[in-house]
mmCIF file of C-alpha atoms and ligand atoms in Angstrom:
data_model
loop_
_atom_site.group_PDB
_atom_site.id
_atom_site.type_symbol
_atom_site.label_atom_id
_atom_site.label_comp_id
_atom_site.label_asym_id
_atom_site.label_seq_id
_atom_site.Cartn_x
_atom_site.Cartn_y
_atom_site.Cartn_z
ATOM 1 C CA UNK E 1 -76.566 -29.701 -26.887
ATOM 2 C CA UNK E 2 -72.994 -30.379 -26.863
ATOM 3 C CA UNK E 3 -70.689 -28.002 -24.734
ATOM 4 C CA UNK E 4 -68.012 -28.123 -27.154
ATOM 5 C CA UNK E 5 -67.724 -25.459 -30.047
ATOM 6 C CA UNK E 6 -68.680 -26.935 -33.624
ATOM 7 C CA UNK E 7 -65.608 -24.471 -34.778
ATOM 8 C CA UNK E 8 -62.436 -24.230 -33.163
ATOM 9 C CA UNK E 9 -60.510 -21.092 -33.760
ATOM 10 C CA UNK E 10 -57.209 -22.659 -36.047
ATOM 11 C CA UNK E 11 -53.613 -21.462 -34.960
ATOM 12 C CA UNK E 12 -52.195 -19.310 -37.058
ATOM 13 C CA UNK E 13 -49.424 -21.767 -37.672
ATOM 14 C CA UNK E 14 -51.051 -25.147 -37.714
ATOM 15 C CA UNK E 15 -49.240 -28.023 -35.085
ATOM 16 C CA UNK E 16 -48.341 -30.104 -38.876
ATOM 17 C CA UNK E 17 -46.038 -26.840 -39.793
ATOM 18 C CA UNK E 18 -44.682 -26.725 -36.804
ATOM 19 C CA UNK E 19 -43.788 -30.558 -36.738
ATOM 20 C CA UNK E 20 -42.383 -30.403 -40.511
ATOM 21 C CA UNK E 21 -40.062 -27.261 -38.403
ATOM 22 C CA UNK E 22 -38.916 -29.519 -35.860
ATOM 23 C CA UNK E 23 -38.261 -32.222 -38.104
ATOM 24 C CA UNK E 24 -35.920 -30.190 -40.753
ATOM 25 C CA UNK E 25 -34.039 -28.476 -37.896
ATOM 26 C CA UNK E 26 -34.064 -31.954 -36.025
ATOM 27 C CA UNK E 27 -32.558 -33.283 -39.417
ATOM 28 C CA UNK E 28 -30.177 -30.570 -39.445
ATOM 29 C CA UNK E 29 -29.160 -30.941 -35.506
ATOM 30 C CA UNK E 30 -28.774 -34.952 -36.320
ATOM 31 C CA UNK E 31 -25.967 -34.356 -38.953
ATOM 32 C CA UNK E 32 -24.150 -32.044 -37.023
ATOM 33 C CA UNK E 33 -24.118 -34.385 -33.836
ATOM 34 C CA UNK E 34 -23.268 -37.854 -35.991
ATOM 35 C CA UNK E 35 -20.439 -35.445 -37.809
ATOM 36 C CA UNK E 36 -19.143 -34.242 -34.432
ATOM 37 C CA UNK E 37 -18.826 -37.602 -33.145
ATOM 38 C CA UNK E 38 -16.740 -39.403 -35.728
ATOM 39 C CA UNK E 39 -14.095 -35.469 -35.754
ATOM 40 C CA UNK E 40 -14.012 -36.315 -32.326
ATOM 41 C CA UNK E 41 -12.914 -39.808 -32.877
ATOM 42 C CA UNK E 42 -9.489 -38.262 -33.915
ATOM 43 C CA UNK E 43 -8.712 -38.011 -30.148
ATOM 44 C CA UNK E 44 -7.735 -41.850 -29.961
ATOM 45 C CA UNK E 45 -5.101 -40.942 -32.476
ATOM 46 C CA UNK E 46 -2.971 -38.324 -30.555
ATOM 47 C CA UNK E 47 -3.161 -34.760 -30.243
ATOM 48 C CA UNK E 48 -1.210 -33.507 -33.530
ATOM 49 C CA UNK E 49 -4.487 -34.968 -35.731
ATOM 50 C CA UNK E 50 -7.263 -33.417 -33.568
ATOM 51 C CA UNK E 51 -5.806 -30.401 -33.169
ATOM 52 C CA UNK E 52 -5.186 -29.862 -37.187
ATOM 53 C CA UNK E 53 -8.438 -30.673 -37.838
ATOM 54 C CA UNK E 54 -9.823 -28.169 -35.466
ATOM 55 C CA UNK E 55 -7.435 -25.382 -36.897
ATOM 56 C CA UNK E 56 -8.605 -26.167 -40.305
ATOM 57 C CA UNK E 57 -12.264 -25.773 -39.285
ATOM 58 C CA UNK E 58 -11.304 -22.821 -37.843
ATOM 59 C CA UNK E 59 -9.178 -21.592 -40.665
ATOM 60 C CA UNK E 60 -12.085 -19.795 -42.919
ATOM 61 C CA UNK E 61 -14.046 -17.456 -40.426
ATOM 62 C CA UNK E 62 -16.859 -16.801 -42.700
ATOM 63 C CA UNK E 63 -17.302 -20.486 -42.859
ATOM 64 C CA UNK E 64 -17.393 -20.999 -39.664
ATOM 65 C CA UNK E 65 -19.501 -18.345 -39.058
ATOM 66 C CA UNK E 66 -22.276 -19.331 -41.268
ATOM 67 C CA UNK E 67 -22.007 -22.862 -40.116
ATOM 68 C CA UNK E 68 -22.274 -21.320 -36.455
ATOM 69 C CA UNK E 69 -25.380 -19.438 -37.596
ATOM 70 C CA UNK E 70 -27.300 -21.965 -38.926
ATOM 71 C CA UNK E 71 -26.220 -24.244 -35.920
ATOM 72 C CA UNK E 72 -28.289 -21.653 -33.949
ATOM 73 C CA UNK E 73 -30.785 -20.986 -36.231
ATOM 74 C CA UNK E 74 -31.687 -24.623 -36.011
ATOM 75 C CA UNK E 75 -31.327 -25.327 -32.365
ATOM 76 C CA UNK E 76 -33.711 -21.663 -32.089
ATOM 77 C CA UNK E 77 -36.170 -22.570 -34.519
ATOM 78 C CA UNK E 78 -36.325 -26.641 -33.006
ATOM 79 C CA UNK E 79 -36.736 -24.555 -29.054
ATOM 80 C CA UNK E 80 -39.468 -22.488 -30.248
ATOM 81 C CA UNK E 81 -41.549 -24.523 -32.397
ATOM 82 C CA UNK E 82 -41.440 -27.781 -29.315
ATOM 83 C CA UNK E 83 -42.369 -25.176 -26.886
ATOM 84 C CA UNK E 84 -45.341 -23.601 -28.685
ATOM 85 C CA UNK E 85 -46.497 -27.550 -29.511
ATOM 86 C CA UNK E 86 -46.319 -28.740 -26.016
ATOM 87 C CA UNK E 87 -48.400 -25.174 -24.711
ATOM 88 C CA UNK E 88 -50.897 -26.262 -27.036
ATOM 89 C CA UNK E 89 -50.440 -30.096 -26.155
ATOM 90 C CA UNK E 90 -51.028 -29.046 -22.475
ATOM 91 C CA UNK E 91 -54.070 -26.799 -23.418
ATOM 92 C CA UNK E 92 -55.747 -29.759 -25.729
ATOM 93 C CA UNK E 93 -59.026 -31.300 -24.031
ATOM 94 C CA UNK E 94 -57.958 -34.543 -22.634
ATOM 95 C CA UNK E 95 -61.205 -36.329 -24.561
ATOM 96 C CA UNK E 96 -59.511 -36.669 -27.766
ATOM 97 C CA UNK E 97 -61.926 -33.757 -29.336
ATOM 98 C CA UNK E 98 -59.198 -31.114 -30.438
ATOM 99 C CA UNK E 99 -58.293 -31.332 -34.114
ATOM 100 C CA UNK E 100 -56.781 -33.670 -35.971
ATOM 101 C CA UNK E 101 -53.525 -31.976 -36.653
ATOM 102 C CA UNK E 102 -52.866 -31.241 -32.843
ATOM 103 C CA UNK E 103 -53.982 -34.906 -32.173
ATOM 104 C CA UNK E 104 -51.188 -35.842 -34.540
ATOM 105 C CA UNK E 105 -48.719 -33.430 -33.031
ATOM 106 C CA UNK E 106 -49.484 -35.072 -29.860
ATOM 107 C CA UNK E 107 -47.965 -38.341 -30.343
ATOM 108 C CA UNK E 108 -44.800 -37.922 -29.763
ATOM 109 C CA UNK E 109 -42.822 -39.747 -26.147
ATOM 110 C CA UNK E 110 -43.295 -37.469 -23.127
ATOM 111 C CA UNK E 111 -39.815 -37.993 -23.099
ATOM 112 C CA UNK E 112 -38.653 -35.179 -25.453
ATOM 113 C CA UNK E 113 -40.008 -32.626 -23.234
ATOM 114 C CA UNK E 114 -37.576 -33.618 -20.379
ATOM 115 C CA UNK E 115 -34.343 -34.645 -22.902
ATOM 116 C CA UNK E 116 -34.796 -31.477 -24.858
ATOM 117 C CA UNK E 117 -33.736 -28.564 -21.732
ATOM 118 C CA UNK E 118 -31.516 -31.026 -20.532
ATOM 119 C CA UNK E 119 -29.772 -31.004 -23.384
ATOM 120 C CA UNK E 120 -30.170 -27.047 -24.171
ATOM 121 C CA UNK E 121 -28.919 -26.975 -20.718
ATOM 122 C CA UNK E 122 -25.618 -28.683 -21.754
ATOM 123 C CA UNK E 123 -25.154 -27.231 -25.314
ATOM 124 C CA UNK E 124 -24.525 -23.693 -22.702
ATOM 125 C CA UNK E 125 -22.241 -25.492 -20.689
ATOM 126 C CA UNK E 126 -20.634 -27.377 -23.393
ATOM 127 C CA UNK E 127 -19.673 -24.339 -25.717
ATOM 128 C CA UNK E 128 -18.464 -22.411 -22.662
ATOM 129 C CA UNK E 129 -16.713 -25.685 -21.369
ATOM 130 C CA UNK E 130 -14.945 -26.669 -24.633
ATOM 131 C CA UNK E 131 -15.208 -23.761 -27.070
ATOM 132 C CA UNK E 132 -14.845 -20.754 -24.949
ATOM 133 C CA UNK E 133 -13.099 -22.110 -21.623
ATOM 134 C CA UNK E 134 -14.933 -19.675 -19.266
ATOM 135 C CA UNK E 135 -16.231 -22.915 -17.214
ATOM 136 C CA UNK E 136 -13.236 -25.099 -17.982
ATOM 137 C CA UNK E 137 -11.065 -26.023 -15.083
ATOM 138 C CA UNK E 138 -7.533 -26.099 -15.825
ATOM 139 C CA UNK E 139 -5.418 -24.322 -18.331
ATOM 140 C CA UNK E 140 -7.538 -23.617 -21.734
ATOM 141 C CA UNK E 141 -5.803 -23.135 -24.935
ATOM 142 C CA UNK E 142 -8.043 -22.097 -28.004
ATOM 143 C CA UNK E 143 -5.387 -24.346 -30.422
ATOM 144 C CA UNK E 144 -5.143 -27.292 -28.275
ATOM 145 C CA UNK E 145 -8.227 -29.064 -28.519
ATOM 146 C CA UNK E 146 -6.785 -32.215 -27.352
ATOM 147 C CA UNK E 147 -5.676 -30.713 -24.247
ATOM 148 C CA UNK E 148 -8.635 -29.204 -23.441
ATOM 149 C CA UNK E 149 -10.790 -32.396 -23.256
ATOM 150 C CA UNK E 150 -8.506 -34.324 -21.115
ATOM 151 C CA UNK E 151 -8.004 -32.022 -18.554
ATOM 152 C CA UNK E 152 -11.758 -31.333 -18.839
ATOM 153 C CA UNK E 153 -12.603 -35.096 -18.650
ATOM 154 C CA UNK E 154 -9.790 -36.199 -15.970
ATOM 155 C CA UNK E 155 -12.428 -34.362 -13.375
ATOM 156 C CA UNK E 156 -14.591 -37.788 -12.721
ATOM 157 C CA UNK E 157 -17.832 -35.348 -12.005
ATOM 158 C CA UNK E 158 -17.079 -33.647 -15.473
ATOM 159 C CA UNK E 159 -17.131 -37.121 -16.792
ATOM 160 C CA UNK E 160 -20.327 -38.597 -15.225
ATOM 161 C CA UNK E 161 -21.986 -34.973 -16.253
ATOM 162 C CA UNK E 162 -21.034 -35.716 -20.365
ATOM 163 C CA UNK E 163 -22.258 -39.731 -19.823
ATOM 164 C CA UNK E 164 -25.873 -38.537 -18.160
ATOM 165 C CA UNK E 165 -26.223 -36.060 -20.424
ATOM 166 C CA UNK E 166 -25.362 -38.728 -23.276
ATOM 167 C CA UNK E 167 -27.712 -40.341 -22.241
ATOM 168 C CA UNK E 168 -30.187 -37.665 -22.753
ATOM 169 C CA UNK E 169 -29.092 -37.109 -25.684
ATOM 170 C CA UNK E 170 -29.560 -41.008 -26.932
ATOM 171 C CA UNK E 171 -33.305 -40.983 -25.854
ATOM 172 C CA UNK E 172 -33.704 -37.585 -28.100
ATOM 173 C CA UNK E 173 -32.453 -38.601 -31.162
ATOM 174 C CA UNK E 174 -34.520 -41.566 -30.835
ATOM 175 C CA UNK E 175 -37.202 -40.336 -30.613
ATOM 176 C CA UNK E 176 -36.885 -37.289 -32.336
ATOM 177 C CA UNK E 177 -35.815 -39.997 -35.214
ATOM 178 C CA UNK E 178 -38.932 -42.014 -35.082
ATOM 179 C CA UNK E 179 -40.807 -38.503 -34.803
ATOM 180 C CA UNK E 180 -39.444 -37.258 -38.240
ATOM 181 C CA UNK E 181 -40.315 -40.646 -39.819
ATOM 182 C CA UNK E 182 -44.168 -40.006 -38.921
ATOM 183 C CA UNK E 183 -43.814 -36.735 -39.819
ATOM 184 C CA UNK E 184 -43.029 -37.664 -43.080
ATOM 185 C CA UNK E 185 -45.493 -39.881 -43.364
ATOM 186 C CA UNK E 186 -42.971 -43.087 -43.499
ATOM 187 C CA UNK E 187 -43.632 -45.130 -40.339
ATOM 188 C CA UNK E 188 -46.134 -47.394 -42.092
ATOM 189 C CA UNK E 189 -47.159 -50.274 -39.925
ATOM 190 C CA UNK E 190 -45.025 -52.866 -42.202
ATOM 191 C CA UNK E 191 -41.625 -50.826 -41.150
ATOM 192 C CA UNK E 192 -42.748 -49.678 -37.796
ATOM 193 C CA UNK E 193 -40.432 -52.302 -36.193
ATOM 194 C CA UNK E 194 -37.217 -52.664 -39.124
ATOM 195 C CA UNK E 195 -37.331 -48.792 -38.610
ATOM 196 C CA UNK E 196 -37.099 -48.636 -34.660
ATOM 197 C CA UNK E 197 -34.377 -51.003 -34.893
ATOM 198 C CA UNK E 198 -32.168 -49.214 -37.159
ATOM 199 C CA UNK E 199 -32.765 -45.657 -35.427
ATOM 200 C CA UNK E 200 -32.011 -47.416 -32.040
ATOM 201 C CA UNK E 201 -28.934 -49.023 -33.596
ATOM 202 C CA UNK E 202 -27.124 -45.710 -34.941
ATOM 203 C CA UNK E 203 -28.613 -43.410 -31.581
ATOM 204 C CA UNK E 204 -26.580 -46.718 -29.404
ATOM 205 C CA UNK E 205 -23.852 -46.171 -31.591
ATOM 206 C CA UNK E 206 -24.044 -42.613 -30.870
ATOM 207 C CA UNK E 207 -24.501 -42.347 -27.177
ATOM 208 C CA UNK E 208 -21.697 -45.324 -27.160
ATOM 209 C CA UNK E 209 -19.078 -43.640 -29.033
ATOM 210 C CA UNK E 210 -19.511 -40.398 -27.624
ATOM 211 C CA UNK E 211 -19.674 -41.931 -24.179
ATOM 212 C CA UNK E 212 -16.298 -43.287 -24.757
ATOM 213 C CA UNK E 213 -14.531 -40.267 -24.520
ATOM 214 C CA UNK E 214 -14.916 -39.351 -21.155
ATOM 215 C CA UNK E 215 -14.292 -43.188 -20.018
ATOM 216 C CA UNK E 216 -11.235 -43.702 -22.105
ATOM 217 C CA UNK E 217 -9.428 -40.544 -20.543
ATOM 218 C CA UNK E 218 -10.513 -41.814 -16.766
ATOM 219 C CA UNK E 219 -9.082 -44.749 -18.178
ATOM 220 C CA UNK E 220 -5.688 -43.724 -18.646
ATOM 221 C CA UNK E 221 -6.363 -44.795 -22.679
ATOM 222 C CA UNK E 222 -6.298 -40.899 -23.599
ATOM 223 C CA UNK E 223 -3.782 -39.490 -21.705
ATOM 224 C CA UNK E 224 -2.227 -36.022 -21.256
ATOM 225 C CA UNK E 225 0.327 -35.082 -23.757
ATOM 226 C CA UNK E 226 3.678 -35.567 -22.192
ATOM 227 C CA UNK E 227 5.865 -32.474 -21.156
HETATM 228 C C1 HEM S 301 -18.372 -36.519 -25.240
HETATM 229 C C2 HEM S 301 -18.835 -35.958 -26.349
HETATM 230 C C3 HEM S 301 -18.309 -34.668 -26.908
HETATM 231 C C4 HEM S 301 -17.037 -34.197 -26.956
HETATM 232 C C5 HEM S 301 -15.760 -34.873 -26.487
HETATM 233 C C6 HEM S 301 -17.091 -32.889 -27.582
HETATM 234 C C7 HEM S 301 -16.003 -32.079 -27.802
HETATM 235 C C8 HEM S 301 -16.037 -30.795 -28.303
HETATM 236 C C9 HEM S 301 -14.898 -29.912 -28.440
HETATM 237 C C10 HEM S 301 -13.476 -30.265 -28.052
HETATM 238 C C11 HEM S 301 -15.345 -28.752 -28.968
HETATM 239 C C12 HEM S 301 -14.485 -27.486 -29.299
HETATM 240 C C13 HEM S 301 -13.918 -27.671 -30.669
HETATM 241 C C14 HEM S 301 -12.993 -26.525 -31.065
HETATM 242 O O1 HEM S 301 -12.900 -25.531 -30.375
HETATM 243 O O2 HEM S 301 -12.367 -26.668 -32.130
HETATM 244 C C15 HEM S 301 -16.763 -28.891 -29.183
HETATM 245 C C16 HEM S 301 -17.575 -27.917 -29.715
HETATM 246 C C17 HEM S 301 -18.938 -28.053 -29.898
HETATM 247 N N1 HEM S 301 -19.711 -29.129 -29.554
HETATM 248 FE FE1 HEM S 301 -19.051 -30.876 -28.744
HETATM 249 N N2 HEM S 301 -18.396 -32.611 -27.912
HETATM 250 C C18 HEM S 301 -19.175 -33.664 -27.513
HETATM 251 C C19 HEM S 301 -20.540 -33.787 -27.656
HETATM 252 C C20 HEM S 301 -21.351 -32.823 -28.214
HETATM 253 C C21 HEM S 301 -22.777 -32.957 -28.390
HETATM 254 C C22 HEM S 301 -23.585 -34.176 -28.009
HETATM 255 C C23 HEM S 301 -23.207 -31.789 -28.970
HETATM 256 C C24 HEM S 301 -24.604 -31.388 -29.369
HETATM 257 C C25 HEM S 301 -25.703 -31.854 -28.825
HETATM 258 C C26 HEM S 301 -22.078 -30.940 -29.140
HETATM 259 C C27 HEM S 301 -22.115 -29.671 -29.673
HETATM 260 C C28 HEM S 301 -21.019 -28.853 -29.864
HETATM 261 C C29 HEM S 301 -21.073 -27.530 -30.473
HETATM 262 C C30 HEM S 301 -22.345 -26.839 -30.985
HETATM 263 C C31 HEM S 301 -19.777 -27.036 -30.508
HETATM 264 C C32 HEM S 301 -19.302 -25.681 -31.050
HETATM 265 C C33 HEM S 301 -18.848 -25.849 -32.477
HETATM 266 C C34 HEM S 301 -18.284 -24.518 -32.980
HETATM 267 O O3 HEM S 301 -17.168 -24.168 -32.631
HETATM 268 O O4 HEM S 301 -19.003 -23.854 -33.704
HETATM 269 N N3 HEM S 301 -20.963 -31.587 -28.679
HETATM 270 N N4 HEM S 301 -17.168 -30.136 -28.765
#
């Protein structure tokens, strides 16, 4: 007689739901992130441009507002839903016998469960850093954007903080990319590899660009504005 149950209790909210959660929110998370990165491109062309551009985000509240809520509706919901799969992941018999759909939720890299608090962990420190000021060192001015981030980044352990946590953030979107893919049923064996290659590409591009902030102002290449 086997000593495994013939019927396993279901979750109330089976692991596939909670994938299909992670991957819309992860979808969600990914625009935001590629869309920060080229606004923040504007620093290489002087503070006047930057610094419009962040007024005129800033200019309709309720806009703002609603983009702000379903920022953190989306980084929430993502939290919750990983952290419920990987309980269940942990509490899954090792002998491949638990059911399909939390075998399938398994597969994912072990890395996402050390990228994603890292990089909850600097989302806090980033929006106090650069949107509030609480944690930035240096004068803090709520219209000068451009100011902001080279003071912030002139601090070499500021700078090596952003790059590692760039880092992070490149092996996320990775595989949080390749993730979505299977959870939509598209990584079919024939574009397994052309698909890795292109989602490697853009996260590079990502993690490179974004990288280059903090290296071009220790650079001297972004430099204070002149008083
Ligand atoms: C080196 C790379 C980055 C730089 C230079 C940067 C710069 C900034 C700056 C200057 C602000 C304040 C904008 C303002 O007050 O108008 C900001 C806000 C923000 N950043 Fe970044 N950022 C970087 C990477 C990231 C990454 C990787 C994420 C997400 C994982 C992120 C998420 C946010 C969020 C959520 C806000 C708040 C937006 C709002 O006001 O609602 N940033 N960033």
């Amino acid at each position: 007689m086997s000593a495994i149950p013939m019927t396993s209790e279901r979750p109330a909210f089976g692991s596939i739901a909670l994938k299909a959660v992670m991957a819309l929110t992860g979808l969600v998370l990914y625009g935001f992130v590629f869309v920060h990165m080229v606004g923040n491109l504007q620093l290489y062309s002087g503070p006047e441009k930057i610094n419009r551009y962040a007024a005129f985000l800033k200019a309709t509240p309720a806009l703002l507002w609603g983009f702000r809520a379903v920022l953190l509706g989306a980084v929430s919901l993502h939290a919750v839903a990983a952290i419920i799969l990987w309980r269940r992941n942990r509490a899954a018999p090792p002998d491949g016998s638990a059911s399909p759909d939390l075998q399938a939720a398994t597969i994912t890299s072990r890395t996402m469960y050390w990228t994603g608090p890292m990089l909850g962990l600097f989302i806090v420190y980033h929006l106090l850093h650069l949107t509030v000021g609480s944690v930035h060192q240096g004068p803090f001015s709520h219209t000068d954007v451009y100011s902001n981030v080279v003071i912030a980044f002139s601090n070499p352990a500021v700078s090596i903080f952003y790059v590692l946590a760039m880092v992070a953030l490149g092996f996320h979107i990775f595989h949080g990319a390749v993730s979505l893919f299977q959870t939509l049923g598209l990584k079919t064996p024939k574009y397994e590899k052309p698909l890795k290659a292109v989602l490697m590409a853009v996260s590079t591009v990502i993690v490179v660009v974004n990288i280059s902030f903090p290296i071009a102002v220790l650079a001297g290449l972004v430099r204070p504005v002149a008083s």
